[in-house]
Coordinates of C-alpha atoms in Angstrom, one line a residue:
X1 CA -0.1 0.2 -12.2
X2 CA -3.0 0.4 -14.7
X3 CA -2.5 4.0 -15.0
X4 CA 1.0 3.8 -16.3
X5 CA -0.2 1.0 -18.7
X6 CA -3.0 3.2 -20.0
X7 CA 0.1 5.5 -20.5
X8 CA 2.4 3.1 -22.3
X9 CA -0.7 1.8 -24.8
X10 CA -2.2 5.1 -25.5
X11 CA 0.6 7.8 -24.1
X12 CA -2.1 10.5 -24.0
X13 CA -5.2 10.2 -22.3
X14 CA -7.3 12.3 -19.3
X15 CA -6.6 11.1 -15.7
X16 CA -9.6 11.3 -13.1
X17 CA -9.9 13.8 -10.6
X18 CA -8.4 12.9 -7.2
X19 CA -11.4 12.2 -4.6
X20 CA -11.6 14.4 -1.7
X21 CA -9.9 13.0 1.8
X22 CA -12.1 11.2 4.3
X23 CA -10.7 13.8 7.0
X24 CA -11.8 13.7 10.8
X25 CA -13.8 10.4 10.3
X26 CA -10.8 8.3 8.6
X27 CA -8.3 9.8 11.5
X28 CA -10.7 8.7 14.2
X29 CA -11.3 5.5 13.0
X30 CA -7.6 4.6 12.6
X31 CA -6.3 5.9 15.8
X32 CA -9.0 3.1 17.5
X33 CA -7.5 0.5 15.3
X34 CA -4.1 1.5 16.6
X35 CA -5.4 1.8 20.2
X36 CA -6.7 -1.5 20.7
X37 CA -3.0 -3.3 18.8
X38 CA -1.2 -1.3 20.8
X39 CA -3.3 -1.5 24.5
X40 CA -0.1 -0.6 26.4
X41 CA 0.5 2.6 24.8
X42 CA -0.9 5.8 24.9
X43 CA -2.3 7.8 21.8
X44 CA -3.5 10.7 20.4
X45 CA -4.3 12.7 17.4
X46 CA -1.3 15.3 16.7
X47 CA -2.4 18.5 17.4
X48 CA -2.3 21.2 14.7
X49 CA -1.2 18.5 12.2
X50 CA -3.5 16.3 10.5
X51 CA -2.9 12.6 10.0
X52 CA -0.6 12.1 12.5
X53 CA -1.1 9.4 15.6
X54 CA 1.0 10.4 18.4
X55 CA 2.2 7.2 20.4
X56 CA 4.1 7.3 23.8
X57 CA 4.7 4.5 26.1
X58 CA 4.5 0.8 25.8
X59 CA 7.0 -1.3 22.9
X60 CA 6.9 1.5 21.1
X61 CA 8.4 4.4 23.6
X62 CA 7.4 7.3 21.5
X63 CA 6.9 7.3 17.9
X64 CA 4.4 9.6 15.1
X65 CA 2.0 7.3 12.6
X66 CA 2.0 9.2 9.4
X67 CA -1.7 8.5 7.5
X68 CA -1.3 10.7 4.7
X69 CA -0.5 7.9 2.4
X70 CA -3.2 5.7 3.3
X71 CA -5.8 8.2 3.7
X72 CA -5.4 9.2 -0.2
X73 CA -5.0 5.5 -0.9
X74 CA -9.0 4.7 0.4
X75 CA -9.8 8.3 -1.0
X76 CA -9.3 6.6 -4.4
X77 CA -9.9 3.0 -3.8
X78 CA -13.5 1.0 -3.2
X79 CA -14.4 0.8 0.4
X80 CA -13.3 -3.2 0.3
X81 CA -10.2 -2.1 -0.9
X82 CA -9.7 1.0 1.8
X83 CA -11.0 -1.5 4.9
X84 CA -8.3 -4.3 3.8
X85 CA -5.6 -1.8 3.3
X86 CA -6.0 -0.2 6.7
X87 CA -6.4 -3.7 8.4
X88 CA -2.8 -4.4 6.7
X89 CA -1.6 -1.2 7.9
X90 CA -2.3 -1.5 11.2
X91 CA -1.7 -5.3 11.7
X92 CA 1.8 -4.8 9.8
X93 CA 3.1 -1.7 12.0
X94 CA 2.1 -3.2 15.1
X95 CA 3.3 -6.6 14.9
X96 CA 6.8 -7.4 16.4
X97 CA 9.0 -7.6 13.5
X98 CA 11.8 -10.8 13.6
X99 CA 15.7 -10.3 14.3
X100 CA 17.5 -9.8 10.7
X101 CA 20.1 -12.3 10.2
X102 CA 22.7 -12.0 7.9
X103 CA 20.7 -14.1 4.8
X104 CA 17.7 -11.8 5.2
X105 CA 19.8 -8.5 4.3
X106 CA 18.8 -6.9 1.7
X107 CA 18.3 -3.4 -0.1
X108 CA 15.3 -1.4 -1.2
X109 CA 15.0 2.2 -3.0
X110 CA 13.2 4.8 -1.2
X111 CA 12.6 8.3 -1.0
X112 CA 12.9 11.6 0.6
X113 CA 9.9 11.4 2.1
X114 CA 10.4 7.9 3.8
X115 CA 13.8 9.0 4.9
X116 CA 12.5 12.0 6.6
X117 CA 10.1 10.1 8.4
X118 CA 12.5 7.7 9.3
X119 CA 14.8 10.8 10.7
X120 CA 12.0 12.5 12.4
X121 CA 10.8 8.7 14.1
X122 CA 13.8 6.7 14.4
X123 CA 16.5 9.4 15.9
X124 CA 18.6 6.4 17.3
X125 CA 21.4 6.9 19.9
X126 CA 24.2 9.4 19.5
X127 CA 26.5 8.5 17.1
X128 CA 23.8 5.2 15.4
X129 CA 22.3 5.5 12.5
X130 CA 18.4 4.2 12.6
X131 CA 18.2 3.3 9.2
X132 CA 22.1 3.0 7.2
X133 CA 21.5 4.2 3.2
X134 CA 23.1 5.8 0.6
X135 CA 21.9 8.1 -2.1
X136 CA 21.7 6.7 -5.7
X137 CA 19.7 10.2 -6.7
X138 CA 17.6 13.2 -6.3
X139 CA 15.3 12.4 -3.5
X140 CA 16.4 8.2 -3.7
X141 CA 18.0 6.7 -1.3
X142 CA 19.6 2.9 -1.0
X143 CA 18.5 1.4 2.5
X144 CA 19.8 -1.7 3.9
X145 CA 17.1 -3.9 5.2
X146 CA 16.1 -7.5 5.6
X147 CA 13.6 -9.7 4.7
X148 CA 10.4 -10.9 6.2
X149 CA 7.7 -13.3 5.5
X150 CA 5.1 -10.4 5.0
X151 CA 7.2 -7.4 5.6
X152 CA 10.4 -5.4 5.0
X153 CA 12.2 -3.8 7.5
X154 CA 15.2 -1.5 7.5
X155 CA 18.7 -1.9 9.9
X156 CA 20.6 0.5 11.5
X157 CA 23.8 0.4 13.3
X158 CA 22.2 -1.7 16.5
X159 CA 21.4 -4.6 14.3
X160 CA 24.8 -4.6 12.7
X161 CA 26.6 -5.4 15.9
X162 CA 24.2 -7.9 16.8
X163 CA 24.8 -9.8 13.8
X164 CA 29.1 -8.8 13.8
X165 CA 28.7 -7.3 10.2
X166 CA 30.4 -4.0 9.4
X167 CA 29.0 -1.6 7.0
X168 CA 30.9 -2.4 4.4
X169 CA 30.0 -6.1 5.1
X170 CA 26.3 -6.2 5.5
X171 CA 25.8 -3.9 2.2
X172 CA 27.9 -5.9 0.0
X173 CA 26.2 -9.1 1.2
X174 CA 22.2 -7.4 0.7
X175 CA 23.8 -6.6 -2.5
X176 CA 24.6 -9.8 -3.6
X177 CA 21.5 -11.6 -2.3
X178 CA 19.3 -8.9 -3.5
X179 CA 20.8 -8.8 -7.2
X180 CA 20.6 -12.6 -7.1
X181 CA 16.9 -12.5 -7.0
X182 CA 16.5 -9.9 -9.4
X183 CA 15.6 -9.5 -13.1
X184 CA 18.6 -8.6 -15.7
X185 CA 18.1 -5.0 -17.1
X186 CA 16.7 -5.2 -20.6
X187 CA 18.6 -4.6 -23.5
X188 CA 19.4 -1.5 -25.4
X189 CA 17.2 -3.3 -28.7
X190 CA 14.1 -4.2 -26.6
X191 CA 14.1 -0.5 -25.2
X192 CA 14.0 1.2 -28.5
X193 CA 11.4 -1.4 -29.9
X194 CA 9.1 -0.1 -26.2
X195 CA 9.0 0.4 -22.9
X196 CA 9.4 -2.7 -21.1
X197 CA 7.0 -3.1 -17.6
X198 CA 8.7 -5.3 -14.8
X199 CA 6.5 -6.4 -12.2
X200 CA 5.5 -8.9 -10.1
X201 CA 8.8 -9.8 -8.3
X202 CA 9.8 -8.3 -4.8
X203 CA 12.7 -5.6 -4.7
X204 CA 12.4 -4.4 -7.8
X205 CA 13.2 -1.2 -7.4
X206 CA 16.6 -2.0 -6.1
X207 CA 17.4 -2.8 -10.1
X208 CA 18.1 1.4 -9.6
X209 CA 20.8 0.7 -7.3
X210 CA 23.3 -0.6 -9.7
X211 CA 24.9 2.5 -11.5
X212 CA 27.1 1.8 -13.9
X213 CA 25.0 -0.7 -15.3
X214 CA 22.9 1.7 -16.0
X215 CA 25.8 4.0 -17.0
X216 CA 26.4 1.0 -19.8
X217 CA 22.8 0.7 -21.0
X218 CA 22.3 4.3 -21.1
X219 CA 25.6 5.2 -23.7
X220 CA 23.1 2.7 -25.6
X221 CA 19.7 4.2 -25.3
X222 CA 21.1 7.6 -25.6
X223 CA 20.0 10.3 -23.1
X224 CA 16.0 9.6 -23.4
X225 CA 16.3 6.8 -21.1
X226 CA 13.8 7.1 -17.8
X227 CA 12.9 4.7 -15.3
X228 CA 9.7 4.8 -13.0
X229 CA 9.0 2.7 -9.6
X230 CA 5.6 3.6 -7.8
X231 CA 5.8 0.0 -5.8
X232 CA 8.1 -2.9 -4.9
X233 CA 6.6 -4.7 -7.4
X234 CA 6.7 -2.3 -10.7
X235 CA 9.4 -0.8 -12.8
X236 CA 9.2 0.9 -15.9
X237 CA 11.9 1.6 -18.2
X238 CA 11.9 3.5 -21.9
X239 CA 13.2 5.5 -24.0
X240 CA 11.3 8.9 -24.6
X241 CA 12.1 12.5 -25.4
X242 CA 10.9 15.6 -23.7
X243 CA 7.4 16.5 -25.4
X244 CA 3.9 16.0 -24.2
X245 CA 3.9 12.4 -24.9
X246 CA 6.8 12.1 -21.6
X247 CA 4.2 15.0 -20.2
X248 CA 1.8 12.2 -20.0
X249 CA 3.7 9.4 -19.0
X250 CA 4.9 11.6 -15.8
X251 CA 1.6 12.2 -15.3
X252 CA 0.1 8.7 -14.7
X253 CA 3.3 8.2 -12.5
X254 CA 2.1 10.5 -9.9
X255 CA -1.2 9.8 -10.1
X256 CA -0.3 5.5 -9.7
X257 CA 1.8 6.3 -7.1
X258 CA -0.9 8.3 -5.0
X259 CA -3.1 5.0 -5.6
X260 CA -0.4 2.9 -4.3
X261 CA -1.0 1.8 -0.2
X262 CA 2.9 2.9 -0.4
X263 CA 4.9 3.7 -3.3
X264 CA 8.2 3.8 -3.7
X265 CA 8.7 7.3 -5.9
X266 CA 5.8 9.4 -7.7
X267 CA 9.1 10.8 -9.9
X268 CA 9.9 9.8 -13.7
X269 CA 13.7 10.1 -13.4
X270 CA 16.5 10.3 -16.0
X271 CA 20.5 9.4 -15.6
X272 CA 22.5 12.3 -15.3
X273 CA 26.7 11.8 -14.4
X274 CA 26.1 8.8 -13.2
X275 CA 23.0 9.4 -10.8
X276 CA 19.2 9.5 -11.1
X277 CA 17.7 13.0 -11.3
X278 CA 13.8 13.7 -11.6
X279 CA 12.9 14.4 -15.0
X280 CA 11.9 17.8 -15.8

């Protein structure tokens, strides 16, 4: 977040050198976190691939733990910061998530990444989808999910029969109770005036989601419109041309996005026929 502000006041500047991983030490220490939440299962470190927690047996059957993220996360962040986010990490993957229900559906933006981990970890039964979404972009991906008290999880095609919804049904409702608790997109005027930082609300990402409002604001802004969402909690939208100013602003994207315990995209992305493609 405070890179991409730095951006917006100052639009060039020099970003800090990425601190080196924590490597065998950080992966040891994590798989005993996971070992004692999860004393039922069995688990291991992945051979040949580092990062990864294989765990077989128990509530969880047999599943992969992907640390990447939050290695880089404490490779950047104070060791305060690193020992709360891996606490959060563990406690949150671990603890038995609530039923949805049809008022807790919702829908978040994600990427490619999280939907090949979600592929590769959540294959489902023949014929179910693990995680129901639709692509908005390059790489972005609508998921329907539902709400939690400290947590967000997504819903495949299990949950829907539990709670009698179709497809069509659960996504326009997460729609609806999603966009209800969502910011309006700013207007053409304040956009050309700045870039305008939205923050602080849940889901905000999901703002993406609605096309051809963005189709409308965009005839508008002209082609120079972007949009950036390294959290669930930040958004930025502008109006900028190519050039080394946009350089920078890309710039301090990526590098909020790999200080962010998970971020939602480390792309700068334009609207291109109707769709969101990664600016160049």
């Amino acid at each position: 977040m405070r890179l991409i502000l730095a951006a917006l006041a100052t639009l060039l500047f020099a970003l800090p050198a990425a601190a080196q991983r924590s490597g065998t030490p950080f992966e040891r220490d994590m798989l005993q976190r996971f070992s004692k939440a999860l004393p039922g299962s069995q688990l291991n470190l992945k051979a040949g691939e580092p990062l990864v927690i294989r765990i077989k047996g128990g509530e969880w059957d047999e599943a992969e733990i992907n640390l990447h993220r939050i290695d880089y996360y404490c490779s950047q962040s104070s060791e305060e910061e690193c020992e709360t986010a891996k606490s959060e990490f563990v406690r949150k993957l671990t603890t038995k998530t609530e039923d949805p229900t049809p008022e807790s559906l919702r829908l978040v933006v994600r990427d490619q990444q999280y939907l090949d981990y979600i592929t590769h970890n959540m294959p489902g039964k023949a014929g179910q989808d693990p995680a129901i979404h639709e692509p908005i972009g390059e790489g972005l991906y609508a998921f329907l999910a539902f709400d939690m008290p400290e947590a967000i999880g997504v819903i495949g095609d299990k949950s829907l029969g539990d709670m009698k919804l179709t497809r069509d049904q659960a996504w326009l409702r997460a729609h609806a109770q999603t966009r209800g608790i969502l910011p309006a997109l700013p207007k053409a005027e304040d956009l050309k005036r700045g870039p305008v930082v939205l923050e602080g609300e849940g889901y905000l990402p999901a703002l993406l989601i609605d096309l051809p409002s963005w189709e409308r604001l965009a005839i508008q802004t002209g082609p120079d419109l972007f949009v950036a969402a390294t959290s669930d909690r930040l958004v930025v939208i502008g109006i900028m041309p190519e050039g080394e100013d946009f350089e920078g602003m890309k710039k301090a994207v990526a590098d909020d996005c790999a200080q962010q315990e998970r971020c939602v995209t480390p792309f700068v992305y334009r609207l291109r026929k109707g769709r969101w493609v990664i600016a160049d």
